[in-house]
Amino acid sequence: LGEPFSRALQRSRQAHIGRLRSEVETVFAAELRIAEADDLKHALMTATSWPAWQALRDDYGLSPDEAVVVMRRTVRSLLV
């Protein structure tokens, strides 16, 4: 809630996004060597982000195992 007003929270969020981007670029390096690499990278970042996991668990009530199945299906669909 305080992020728009806190430089420290903004920096922390940007650092987290940078880590996520780096992980996606490393894990999916081969897949990202395509023409729409930026679109795919952003889609993978969104699909594998903490808010996505949190929605599956908290909003939809999925167990960890069920949430993993959904995330795997989502990532596989993006890589087709």
Coordinates of C-alpha atoms in Angstrom, one line a residue:
L1 CA 0.0 0.0 0.0
G2 CA 2.8 2.4 0.7
E3 CA 4.8 1.5 -2.4
P4 CA 3.8 4.6 -4.4
F5 CA 5.1 6.8 -1.6
S6 CA 8.2 4.9 -0.6
R7 CA 11.4 4.9 -2.6
A8 CA 12.7 1.9 -0.6
L9 CA 9.7 -0.2 -1.4
Q10 CA 9.9 0.9 -5.1
R11 CA 13.6 -0.1 -5.2
S12 CA 12.8 -3.4 -3.5
R13 CA 10.1 -4.2 -6.1
Q14 CA 12.3 -3.3 -9.0
A15 CA 15.1 -5.5 -7.6
H16 CA 12.6 -8.4 -7.4
I17 CA 11.4 -7.8 -10.9
G18 CA 15.1 -7.8 -12.1
R19 CA 15.7 -11.1 -10.3
L20 CA 12.6 -12.6 -11.9
R21 CA 13.6 -11.4 -15.4
S22 CA 17.1 -12.8 -14.9
E23 CA 15.8 -16.2 -13.8
V24 CA 13.4 -16.3 -16.8
E25 CA 16.1 -15.3 -19.2
T26 CA 18.4 -18.0 -17.8
V27 CA 15.9 -20.9 -17.5
F28 CA 14.2 -20.2 -20.8
A29 CA 17.3 -19.0 -22.8
A30 CA 16.7 -21.4 -25.7
E31 CA 13.0 -20.6 -26.0
L32 CA 13.7 -16.9 -25.9
R33 CA 15.9 -17.0 -29.1
I34 CA 12.8 -16.4 -31.2
A35 CA 11.3 -13.4 -32.9
E36 CA 8.8 -12.5 -30.2
A37 CA 11.3 -13.0 -27.4
D38 CA 10.1 -9.9 -25.4
D39 CA 6.5 -10.9 -25.5
L40 CA 7.3 -14.5 -24.5
K41 CA 9.7 -13.3 -21.7
H42 CA 7.0 -11.0 -20.3
A43 CA 4.4 -13.7 -20.5
L44 CA 6.7 -16.2 -18.7
M45 CA 7.5 -13.6 -16.1
T46 CA 3.8 -13.0 -15.5
A47 CA 2.9 -16.7 -15.4
T48 CA 5.7 -17.6 -13.0
S49 CA 5.4 -14.6 -10.7
W50 CA 4.5 -14.6 -7.0
P51 CA 1.1 -12.9 -7.7
A52 CA 0.2 -15.7 -10.0
W53 CA 1.1 -18.3 -7.4
Q54 CA -0.7 -16.4 -4.7
A55 CA -3.9 -16.1 -6.8
L56 CA -3.9 -19.9 -7.4
R57 CA -3.4 -20.6 -3.7
D58 CA -5.3 -17.8 -1.9
D59 CA -8.0 -16.7 -4.4
Y60 CA -8.7 -20.1 -6.0
G61 CA -8.0 -22.3 -3.0
L62 CA -5.7 -24.7 -4.8
S63 CA -3.3 -26.9 -2.9
P64 CA 0.4 -26.5 -3.6
D65 CA 0.3 -29.6 -5.8
E66 CA -2.7 -28.3 -7.7
A67 CA -1.1 -24.9 -8.2
V68 CA 2.0 -26.5 -9.6
V69 CA -0.1 -28.4 -12.2
V70 CA -1.7 -25.2 -13.3
M71 CA 1.6 -23.3 -13.5
R72 CA 3.2 -26.1 -15.5
R73 CA 0.3 -26.2 -17.9
T74 CA 0.4 -22.4 -18.3
V75 CA 4.2 -22.4 -19.0
R76 CA 3.9 -25.3 -21.4
S77 CA 1.1 -23.5 -23.3
L78 CA 3.3 -20.4 -23.6
L79 CA 6.2 -22.5 -25.0
V80 CA 4.2 -24.2 -27.8

